[in-house]
Amino acid sequence: MDWVPEKKILIVEDSKLQAQIAADILSRHGYTTEIALTAEETLQKASGPGCPDLILMDIDLGEGMDGTALAKRIQQVKDVPLVFLTAISTQEALEQVRSVTRYGYVLKGAPEHVLVSTVEMALKLHEALSLAQMYRRIVEDSLTEVYIFHPGTLKFLAVNRGASENLGYAEEELLDMNILQLMPEFDRESFRALLAPLQQGQKEKIIFDAKHRRKDGSLYPVEAHLQLFGHGKDGIGVAFIMDLTERRKMEEKLRQQGEFLQSLLAALPVGIFIIDPVSHRIEKVNLEAAAMIGAAPEEIAGRSCWEFFIQSAGSCPITASNEEVDRSERLLRRKDGREILVLKTVKRVRTDSGEKLVETFIDISERKHLEEELYRLSITDPLTGAYNRRYFLEMLAREIERTRRTGHPFALIMFDLDHFKGINDRFGHAAGDRVLKSMVAAFKERLRRTDCLARWGGEEFVILLPETGVEGAAALAEELRQKLSEMEIPGVGLVTASFGVTGYRPGDTVDAVTQRVDSALYRAKGNGRNCVCVGGPP
């Protein structure tokens, strides 16, 4: 998963068992789920506070409940992506789905990855459509003046609201005018000369500074962007006029929009194969796919798709299982031998020339790397690199469950730097930070990969030691105490810490075992600090 913070999915299903199965699958993949069993409950959850990011709905809800009718009611009050669950894959059923939602459907009983991929792609599509709608509104309502004109007569064919408001003319008045009436520096001959490089194909765009004349006769400086597009017999000219008095603000806005669009395009590269379903030979390949593979299209066409998607070798997820659509993560082998992770979708398409397989794939290796990095940041303390308290509590809860099942022991060490406030007061907070980082780095060298060192808060830390008894934990705590007391911290000198140790006891909860080790730590502090205390009150 990826690409976004935690998403909430509303599952609408008259079967509580089926709903829970879908909820369990989505929960395993990081989604928050909620179940609605009736139309009234669905409408309430979809339109109320904390509304879902996506609705997964059974098309046949039973007892007279029509999933498509309910979906239309939801769409009247909320713009939320909706994916149908259906046990029927007839053309009539699919047309019924398409009449209501553009986000597709999932066949009941489909593999887990199909459900998860469909939900993921529906969320992405909804985000992309929302962005596209936002950008259309930006253009229509932008303060930038936009004019569409006839390149021969120079008469305006259309203008945006920004043009009308900036100039003081009504839209109907502007449509009776031509571009020369707004640019007093030009006459027809000089403006035609300006357009000549566009009409002759020498340039795609011309940018120049000019002055615009408002209805009241006042002039203001503008930057004009002219382009010609092939449309109709004579084509059309488009002029984007920017008021230079707002240039800085507008340039920043355009820069941000441009960067976002570039990032979006860079994040969604799509390769396409057209494949013969019998021989599995690639018949057509697009340029993006060729670029991802690092070979010319002619080097790829005619070869088996299995040569590039090595995990699929010998088995096609579509033809082998007679499915219509398959979505999965695969490794794409490049010409140079490198492998990149892609999200691949294979769809069966029937054409006049026969059945084909359309295979699309996008590079998700960077996204995976980003997910891993974001996850790492979410579970670590930014200063010391130790795990954070939230992650530690999750690991402790898991360890308690494991110990209850297996009977294997675990232990906790909690330690606190002695007189840390005095270090900060005397040497400054930068020195205090240096002490914390040095201590964590030194302790990590001694710990196992299975141990979990976390920052509990402030200068207090805790270590989870799986497969370790109290005696072993106490010995390790003493070793760490000795190690720290002998460390020379640059700019600070020697420091010490107090340590508390405890082990799991039958019936322990997270709160019980952490309170016990905390009590042991405070006993160590009460005993003069720079020592190890084991146990604590039961």
Short mmCIF file of N, CA and C in Angstrom, two decimals, residues 200-347:
data_model
loop_
_atom_site.label_atom_id
_atom_site.label_comp_id
_atom_site.label_asym_id
_atom_site.label_seq_id
_atom_site.Cartn_x
_atom_site.Cartn_y
_atom_site.Cartn_z
N GLN A 200 3.23 29.39 -39.88
CA GLN A 200 4.17 28.69 -40.75
C GLN A 200 4.83 27.50 -40.07
N GLY A 201 4.47 27.25 -38.84
CA GLY A 201 5.03 26.11 -38.13
C GLY A 201 6.43 26.30 -37.60
N GLN A 202 6.93 27.54 -37.65
CA GLN A 202 8.29 27.80 -37.17
C GLN A 202 8.34 27.83 -35.65
N LYS A 203 7.25 28.21 -35.03
CA LYS A 203 7.17 28.25 -33.57
C LYS A 203 5.83 27.66 -33.13
N GLU A 204 5.83 27.12 -31.91
CA GLU A 204 4.60 26.61 -31.33
C GLU A 204 3.92 27.64 -30.44
N LYS A 205 4.70 28.56 -29.92
CA LYS A 205 4.16 29.56 -29.00
C LYS A 205 4.96 30.85 -29.13
N ILE A 206 4.27 31.96 -28.96
CA ILE A 206 4.93 33.26 -28.94
C ILE A 206 4.58 33.95 -27.62
N ILE A 207 5.61 34.44 -26.95
CA ILE A 207 5.41 35.15 -25.68
C ILE A 207 5.96 36.57 -25.84
N PHE A 208 5.15 37.54 -25.49
CA PHE A 208 5.60 38.92 -25.62
C PHE A 208 4.90 39.78 -24.58
N ASP A 209 5.51 40.92 -24.29
CA ASP A 209 4.91 41.89 -23.38
C ASP A 209 4.12 42.92 -24.18
N ALA A 210 3.02 43.36 -23.61
CA ALA A 210 2.19 44.37 -24.28
C ALA A 210 1.41 45.12 -23.21
N LYS A 211 0.51 46.01 -23.69
CA LYS A 211 -0.39 46.71 -22.79
C LYS A 211 -1.82 46.44 -23.21
N HIS A 212 -2.65 46.20 -22.22
CA HIS A 212 -4.07 45.98 -22.47
C HIS A 212 -4.86 47.22 -22.08
N ARG A 213 -5.93 47.44 -22.85
CA ARG A 213 -6.77 48.60 -22.58
C ARG A 213 -8.11 48.14 -22.03
N ARG A 214 -8.44 48.65 -20.85
CA ARG A 214 -9.72 48.32 -20.23
C ARG A 214 -10.84 49.13 -20.89
N LYS A 215 -12.06 48.80 -20.51
CA LYS A 215 -13.21 49.50 -21.05
C LYS A 215 -13.18 50.98 -20.69
N ASP A 216 -12.63 51.32 -19.52
CA ASP A 216 -12.57 52.72 -19.11
C ASP A 216 -11.39 53.46 -19.74
N GLY A 217 -10.63 52.79 -20.62
CA GLY A 217 -9.52 53.41 -21.31
C GLY A 217 -8.17 53.28 -20.63
N SER A 218 -8.13 52.82 -19.39
CA SER A 218 -6.86 52.67 -18.69
C SER A 218 -6.07 51.49 -19.25
N LEU A 219 -4.75 51.63 -19.17
CA LEU A 219 -3.85 50.59 -19.68
C LEU A 219 -3.16 49.88 -18.51
N TYR A 220 -2.86 48.61 -18.71
CA TYR A 220 -2.09 47.87 -17.71
C TYR A 220 -1.16 46.89 -18.43
N PRO A 221 0.03 46.66 -17.86
CA PRO A 221 1.00 45.79 -18.54
C PRO A 221 0.59 44.32 -18.43
N VAL A 222 0.82 43.60 -19.52
CA VAL A 222 0.48 42.18 -19.54
C VAL A 222 1.59 41.39 -20.22
N GLU A 223 1.60 40.12 -19.95
CA GLU A 223 2.43 39.18 -20.70
C GLU A 223 1.48 38.29 -21.48
N ALA A 224 1.66 38.26 -22.80
CA ALA A 224 0.75 37.53 -23.68
C ALA A 224 1.43 36.26 -24.20
N HIS A 225 0.68 35.16 -24.16
CA HIS A 225 1.12 33.87 -24.70
C HIS A 225 0.16 33.51 -25.83
N LEU A 226 0.67 33.40 -27.03
CA LEU A 226 -0.17 33.08 -28.18
C LEU A 226 0.18 31.71 -28.73
N GLN A 227 -0.87 30.93 -29.07
CA GLN A 227 -0.69 29.64 -29.72
C GLN A 227 -1.79 29.45 -30.75
N LEU A 228 -1.50 28.65 -31.76
CA LEU A 228 -2.49 28.27 -32.76
C LEU A 228 -2.72 26.77 -32.68
N PHE A 229 -3.98 26.37 -32.80
CA PHE A 229 -4.34 24.96 -32.75
C PHE A 229 -5.17 24.62 -33.97
N GLY A 230 -4.95 23.42 -34.49
CA GLY A 230 -5.73 22.95 -35.62
C GLY A 230 -7.13 22.57 -35.19
N HIS A 231 -8.10 23.37 -35.58
CA HIS A 231 -9.49 23.08 -35.23
C HIS A 231 -10.36 23.71 -36.30
N GLY A 232 -11.17 22.90 -36.96
CA GLY A 232 -11.99 23.43 -38.04
C GLY A 232 -11.13 23.77 -39.26
N LYS A 233 -11.68 24.57 -40.12
CA LYS A 233 -10.99 24.90 -41.38
C LYS A 233 -9.79 25.80 -41.17
N ASP A 234 -9.96 26.82 -40.36
CA ASP A 234 -8.91 27.82 -40.20
C ASP A 234 -8.11 27.68 -38.91
N GLY A 235 -8.50 26.74 -38.06
CA GLY A 235 -7.84 26.63 -36.77
C GLY A 235 -8.32 27.71 -35.82
N ILE A 236 -7.74 27.74 -34.65
CA ILE A 236 -8.09 28.76 -33.66
C ILE A 236 -6.82 29.28 -33.02
N GLY A 237 -6.88 30.53 -32.56
CA GLY A 237 -5.79 31.09 -31.78
C GLY A 237 -6.21 31.19 -30.33
N VAL A 238 -5.26 30.97 -29.46
CA VAL A 238 -5.53 31.06 -28.02
C VAL A 238 -4.53 32.03 -27.42
N ALA A 239 -5.03 32.99 -26.68
CA ALA A 239 -4.17 33.97 -26.01
C ALA A 239 -4.40 33.88 -24.51
N PHE A 240 -3.31 33.66 -23.80
CA PHE A 240 -3.33 33.71 -22.34
C PHE A 240 -2.67 35.02 -21.93
N ILE A 241 -3.41 35.86 -21.25
CA ILE A 241 -2.92 37.20 -20.89
C ILE A 241 -2.80 37.29 -19.37
N MET A 242 -1.59 37.61 -18.93
CA MET A 242 -1.35 37.73 -17.49
C MET A 242 -1.04 39.17 -17.13
N ASP A 243 -1.76 39.66 -16.14
CA ASP A 243 -1.51 40.99 -15.60
C ASP A 243 -0.19 40.94 -14.83
N LEU A 244 0.80 41.70 -15.29
CA LEU A 244 2.12 41.65 -14.67
C LEU A 244 2.13 42.22 -13.26
N THR A 245 1.11 42.96 -12.89
CA THR A 245 1.07 43.46 -11.52
C THR A 245 0.84 42.33 -10.51
N GLU A 246 0.32 41.21 -10.97
CA GLU A 246 0.11 40.04 -10.11
C GLU A 246 1.06 38.91 -10.50
N ARG A 247 2.12 39.29 -11.22
CA ARG A 247 2.96 38.25 -11.81
C ARG A 247 3.58 37.30 -10.78
N ARG A 248 4.12 37.87 -9.74
CA ARG A 248 4.78 37.00 -8.77
C ARG A 248 3.82 35.97 -8.18
N LYS A 249 2.65 36.46 -7.81
CA LYS A 249 1.66 35.56 -7.23
C LYS A 249 1.24 34.50 -8.24
N MET A 250 1.01 34.92 -9.48
CA MET A 250 0.57 33.98 -10.49
C MET A 250 1.67 33.00 -10.87
N GLU A 251 2.90 33.47 -10.99
CA GLU A 251 4.00 32.58 -11.34
C GLU A 251 4.19 31.50 -10.28
N GLU A 252 4.06 31.87 -9.03
CA GLU A 252 4.20 30.88 -7.96
C GLU A 252 3.08 29.84 -8.04
N LYS A 253 1.88 30.32 -8.33
CA LYS A 253 0.76 29.40 -8.46
C LYS A 253 0.97 28.45 -9.63
N LEU A 254 1.39 29.01 -10.78
CA LEU A 254 1.64 28.17 -11.94
C LEU A 254 2.80 27.21 -11.69
N ARG A 255 3.83 27.69 -10.97
CA ARG A 255 4.96 26.83 -10.68
C ARG A 255 4.53 25.64 -9.83
N GLN A 256 3.71 25.91 -8.82
CA GLN A 256 3.25 24.83 -7.96
C GLN A 256 2.37 23.86 -8.74
N GLN A 257 1.50 24.42 -9.58
CA GLN A 257 0.66 23.54 -10.39
C GLN A 257 1.51 22.70 -11.34
N GLY A 258 2.50 23.36 -11.96
CA GLY A 258 3.37 22.63 -12.88
C GLY A 258 4.15 21.54 -12.19
N GLU A 259 4.68 21.85 -11.00
CA GLU A 259 5.44 20.84 -10.26
C GLU A 259 4.54 19.67 -9.86
N PHE A 260 3.33 20.00 -9.45
CA PHE A 260 2.42 18.93 -9.06
C PHE A 260 2.08 18.04 -10.26
N LEU A 261 1.78 18.66 -11.38
CA LEU A 261 1.46 17.87 -12.57
C LEU A 261 2.64 17.01 -12.99
N GLN A 262 3.85 17.60 -12.93
CA GLN A 262 5.03 16.83 -13.30
C GLN A 262 5.23 15.67 -12.34
N SER A 263 5.03 15.89 -11.07
CA SER A 263 5.18 14.82 -10.09
C SER A 263 4.14 13.73 -10.32
N LEU A 264 2.92 14.17 -10.64
CA LEU A 264 1.85 13.21 -10.89
C LEU A 264 2.17 12.36 -12.10
N LEU A 265 2.62 12.99 -13.17
CA LEU A 265 2.96 12.24 -14.37
C LEU A 265 4.14 11.31 -14.12
N ALA A 266 5.12 11.81 -13.37
CA ALA A 266 6.29 10.98 -13.08
C ALA A 266 5.93 9.77 -12.23
N ALA A 267 4.90 9.91 -11.40
CA ALA A 267 4.52 8.82 -10.51
C ALA A 267 3.61 7.80 -11.18
N LEU A 268 3.08 8.13 -12.36
CA LEU A 268 2.14 7.23 -13.02
C LEU A 268 2.58 6.85 -14.43
N PRO A 269 3.77 6.31 -14.58
CA PRO A 269 4.16 5.81 -15.91
C PRO A 269 3.40 4.51 -16.21
N VAL A 270 2.87 4.38 -17.38
CA VAL A 270 2.07 3.21 -17.74
C VAL A 270 2.63 2.57 -19.00
N GLY A 271 3.07 1.32 -18.89
CA GLY A 271 3.49 0.55 -20.04
C GLY A 271 2.33 -0.31 -20.53
N ILE A 272 2.30 -0.58 -21.83
CA ILE A 272 1.19 -1.36 -22.41
C ILE A 272 1.74 -2.43 -23.34
N PHE A 273 1.28 -3.67 -23.15
CA PHE A 273 1.51 -4.77 -24.08
C PHE A 273 0.16 -5.22 -24.64
N ILE A 274 0.10 -5.50 -25.93
CA ILE A 274 -1.03 -6.21 -26.53
C ILE A 274 -0.52 -7.61 -26.82
N ILE A 275 -1.17 -8.63 -26.23
CA ILE A 275 -0.63 -9.99 -26.23
C ILE A 275 -1.62 -10.96 -26.86
N ASP A 276 -1.09 -11.90 -27.64
CA ASP A 276 -1.90 -12.99 -28.17
C ASP A 276 -2.15 -13.99 -27.04
N PRO A 277 -3.42 -14.31 -26.73
CA PRO A 277 -3.70 -15.16 -25.57
C PRO A 277 -3.32 -16.62 -25.76
N VAL A 278 -3.07 -17.04 -26.99
CA VAL A 278 -2.70 -18.44 -27.24
C VAL A 278 -1.19 -18.63 -27.15
N SER A 279 -0.45 -17.84 -27.91
CA SER A 279 1.01 -17.97 -27.92
C SER A 279 1.69 -17.16 -26.83
N HIS A 280 0.94 -16.20 -26.26
CA HIS A 280 1.48 -15.26 -25.26
C HIS A 280 2.63 -14.43 -25.82
N ARG A 281 2.58 -14.22 -27.14
CA ARG A 281 3.56 -13.35 -27.78
C ARG A 281 3.06 -11.91 -27.75
N ILE A 282 4.00 -11.01 -27.57
CA ILE A 282 3.66 -9.58 -27.54
C ILE A 282 3.51 -9.09 -28.97
N GLU A 283 2.33 -8.57 -29.29
CA GLU A 283 2.08 -8.08 -30.64
C GLU A 283 2.37 -6.59 -30.77
N LYS A 284 2.04 -5.83 -29.74
CA LYS A 284 2.29 -4.39 -29.77
C LYS A 284 2.82 -3.96 -28.41
N VAL A 285 3.64 -2.91 -28.43
CA VAL A 285 4.21 -2.38 -27.20
C VAL A 285 4.29 -0.87 -27.33
N ASN A 286 3.94 -0.15 -26.29
CA ASN A 286 4.01 1.31 -26.39
C ASN A 286 5.38 1.82 -25.96
N LEU A 287 5.62 3.11 -26.19
CA LEU A 287 6.95 3.68 -25.93
C LEU A 287 7.28 3.67 -24.44
N GLU A 288 6.27 3.87 -23.59
CA GLU A 288 6.55 3.88 -22.15
C GLU A 288 7.01 2.51 -21.68
N ALA A 289 6.37 1.46 -22.21
CA ALA A 289 6.81 0.11 -21.85
C ALA A 289 8.23 -0.14 -22.33
N ALA A 290 8.52 0.31 -23.56
CA ALA A 290 9.87 0.13 -24.10
C ALA A 290 10.89 0.86 -23.24
N ALA A 291 10.53 2.06 -22.80
CA ALA A 291 11.45 2.83 -21.96
C ALA A 291 11.69 2.14 -20.63
N MET A 292 10.64 1.56 -20.06
CA MET A 292 10.79 0.87 -18.78
C MET A 292 11.67 -0.36 -18.92
N ILE A 293 11.58 -1.02 -20.06
CA ILE A 293 12.39 -2.22 -20.29
C ILE A 293 13.79 -1.86 -20.76
N GLY A 294 13.93 -0.66 -21.34
CA GLY A 294 15.24 -0.24 -21.83
C GLY A 294 15.59 -0.83 -23.18
N ALA A 295 14.57 -1.06 -24.00
CA ALA A 295 14.79 -1.64 -25.33
C ALA A 295 13.87 -0.95 -26.32
N ALA A 296 14.20 -1.04 -27.60
CA ALA A 296 13.35 -0.48 -28.63
C ALA A 296 12.08 -1.33 -28.76
N PRO A 297 10.95 -0.73 -29.15
CA PRO A 297 9.72 -1.51 -29.29
C PRO A 297 9.87 -2.72 -30.19
N GLU A 298 10.65 -2.58 -31.27
CA GLU A 298 10.81 -3.71 -32.19
C GLU A 298 11.61 -4.85 -31.57
N GLU A 299 12.40 -4.56 -30.55
CA GLU A 299 13.13 -5.62 -29.85
C GLU A 299 12.22 -6.42 -28.92
N ILE A 300 11.10 -5.83 -28.55
CA ILE A 300 10.19 -6.47 -27.60
C ILE A 300 9.08 -7.23 -28.32
N ALA A 301 8.53 -6.64 -29.38
CA ALA A 301 7.43 -7.26 -30.12
C ALA A 301 7.86 -8.62 -30.64
N GLY A 302 6.95 -9.59 -30.53
CA GLY A 302 7.22 -10.94 -31.00
C GLY A 302 7.76 -11.86 -29.92
N ARG A 303 8.20 -11.31 -28.80
CA ARG A 303 8.73 -12.14 -27.73
C ARG A 303 7.63 -12.49 -26.73
N SER A 304 7.87 -13.50 -25.94
CA SER A 304 6.88 -13.93 -24.95
C SER A 304 6.84 -12.94 -23.80
N CYS A 305 5.64 -12.68 -23.30
CA CYS A 305 5.52 -11.79 -22.15
C CYS A 305 6.22 -12.36 -20.92
N TRP A 306 6.37 -13.70 -20.88
CA TRP A 306 7.03 -14.32 -19.74
C TRP A 306 8.51 -13.98 -19.67
N GLU A 307 9.08 -13.53 -20.78
CA GLU A 307 10.49 -13.14 -20.75
C GLU A 307 10.70 -11.88 -19.92
N PHE A 308 9.65 -11.11 -19.75
CA PHE A 308 9.77 -9.85 -19.02
C PHE A 308 9.14 -9.94 -17.62
N PHE A 309 8.08 -10.72 -17.49
CA PHE A 309 7.46 -10.91 -16.18
C PHE A 309 7.78 -12.32 -15.72
N ILE A 310 8.92 -12.45 -15.06
CA ILE A 310 9.49 -13.76 -14.78
C ILE A 310 8.65 -14.57 -13.80
N GLN A 311 7.90 -13.92 -12.90
CA GLN A 311 7.11 -14.68 -11.94
C GLN A 311 5.91 -15.36 -12.60
N SER A 312 5.57 -14.92 -13.82
CA SER A 312 4.41 -15.48 -14.51
C SER A 312 4.79 -16.62 -15.44
N ALA A 313 6.07 -16.95 -15.52
CA ALA A 313 6.55 -17.90 -16.53
C ALA A 313 5.75 -19.20 -16.49
N GLY A 314 5.17 -19.54 -17.64
CA GLY A 314 4.46 -20.80 -17.79
C GLY A 314 3.01 -20.77 -17.35
N SER A 315 2.54 -19.68 -16.77
CA SER A 315 1.17 -19.63 -16.29
C SER A 315 0.62 -18.22 -16.46
N CYS A 316 -0.45 -18.08 -17.24
CA CYS A 316 -1.08 -16.78 -17.44
C CYS A 316 -2.26 -16.66 -16.49
N PRO A 317 -2.33 -15.63 -15.67
CA PRO A 317 -3.42 -15.51 -14.70
C PRO A 317 -4.79 -15.35 -15.34
N ILE A 318 -4.82 -14.95 -16.61
CA ILE A 318 -6.10 -14.78 -17.30
C ILE A 318 -6.52 -16.08 -17.98
N THR A 319 -5.68 -16.59 -18.87
CA THR A 319 -6.05 -17.78 -19.64
C THR A 319 -6.08 -19.04 -18.78
N ALA A 320 -5.22 -19.11 -17.75
CA ALA A 320 -5.17 -20.31 -16.93
C ALA A 320 -6.40 -20.44 -16.04
N SER A 321 -6.93 -19.32 -15.56
CA SER A 321 -8.07 -19.36 -14.64
C SER A 321 -9.35 -18.83 -15.26
N ASN A 322 -9.28 -18.47 -16.54
CA ASN A 322 -10.44 -17.95 -17.27
C ASN A 322 -11.02 -16.70 -16.62
N GLU A 323 -10.15 -15.89 -16.04
CA GLU A 323 -10.58 -14.63 -15.44
C GLU A 323 -10.64 -13.54 -16.51
N GLU A 324 -11.39 -12.49 -16.20
CA GLU A 324 -11.46 -11.35 -17.11
C GLU A 324 -10.36 -10.34 -16.83
N VAL A 325 -10.04 -10.16 -15.55
CA VAL A 325 -9.05 -9.16 -15.15
C VAL A 325 -8.16 -9.76 -14.07
N ASP A 326 -6.88 -9.45 -14.14
CA ASP A 326 -5.96 -9.83 -13.07
C ASP A 326 -5.09 -8.64 -12.72
N ARG A 327 -4.96 -8.35 -11.44
CA ARG A 327 -4.08 -7.28 -10.98
C ARG A 327 -3.13 -7.85 -9.95
N SER A 328 -1.86 -7.57 -10.12
CA SER A 328 -0.87 -8.11 -9.19
C SER A 328 0.41 -7.31 -9.29
N GLU A 329 1.23 -7.44 -8.26
CA GLU A 329 2.56 -6.84 -8.28
C GLU A 329 3.53 -7.87 -8.84
N ARG A 330 4.34 -7.43 -9.80
CA ARG A 330 5.29 -8.33 -10.46
C ARG A 330 6.64 -7.65 -10.61
N LEU A 331 7.65 -8.47 -10.84
CA LEU A 331 8.97 -7.95 -11.17
C LEU A 331 9.12 -7.91 -12.68
N LEU A 332 9.43 -6.75 -13.21
CA LEU A 332 9.65 -6.57 -14.64
C LEU A 332 11.15 -6.62 -14.90
N ARG A 333 11.56 -7.52 -15.79
CA ARG A 333 12.97 -7.66 -16.10
C ARG A 333 13.33 -6.74 -17.27
N ARG A 334 14.30 -5.87 -17.04
CA ARG A 334 14.77 -4.96 -18.08
C ARG A 334 15.78 -5.66 -18.99
N LYS A 335 16.08 -5.00 -20.09
CA LYS A 335 17.05 -5.54 -21.04
C LYS A 335 18.42 -5.71 -20.40
N ASP A 336 18.78 -4.79 -19.49
CA ASP A 336 20.10 -4.86 -18.86
C ASP A 336 20.14 -5.85 -17.69
N GLY A 337 19.05 -6.58 -17.47
CA GLY A 337 19.03 -7.58 -16.42
C GLY A 337 18.47 -7.10 -15.10
N ARG A 338 18.36 -5.80 -14.94
CA ARG A 338 17.80 -5.28 -13.69
C ARG A 338 16.30 -5.58 -13.63
N GLU A 339 15.79 -5.65 -12.42
CA GLU A 339 14.38 -5.91 -12.21
C GLU A 339 13.74 -4.75 -11.46
N ILE A 340 12.56 -4.36 -11.88
CA ILE A 340 11.83 -3.29 -11.21
C ILE A 340 10.44 -3.80 -10.84
N LEU A 341 9.95 -3.35 -9.71
CA LEU A 341 8.64 -3.77 -9.24
C LEU A 341 7.55 -2.93 -9.92
N VAL A 342 6.55 -3.60 -10.47
CA VAL A 342 5.47 -2.90 -11.16
C VAL A 342 4.13 -3.43 -10.66
N LEU A 343 3.11 -2.61 -10.79
CA LEU A 343 1.74 -3.04 -10.58
C LEU A 343 1.16 -3.35 -11.95
N LYS A 344 0.84 -4.61 -12.16
CA LYS A 344 0.45 -5.08 -13.50
C LYS A 344 -1.03 -5.44 -13.51
N THR A 345 -1.72 -4.98 -14.56
CA THR A 345 -3.11 -5.33 -14.78
C THR A 345 -3.24 -6.00 -16.14
N VAL A 346 -3.84 -7.17 -16.17
CA VAL A 346 -4.09 -7.88 -17.42
C VAL A 346 -5.60 -8.00 -17.60
N LYS A 347 -6.08 -7.59 -18.77
CA LYS A 347 -7.52 -7.62 -19.04
C LYS A 347 -7.77 -8.30 -20.37
#
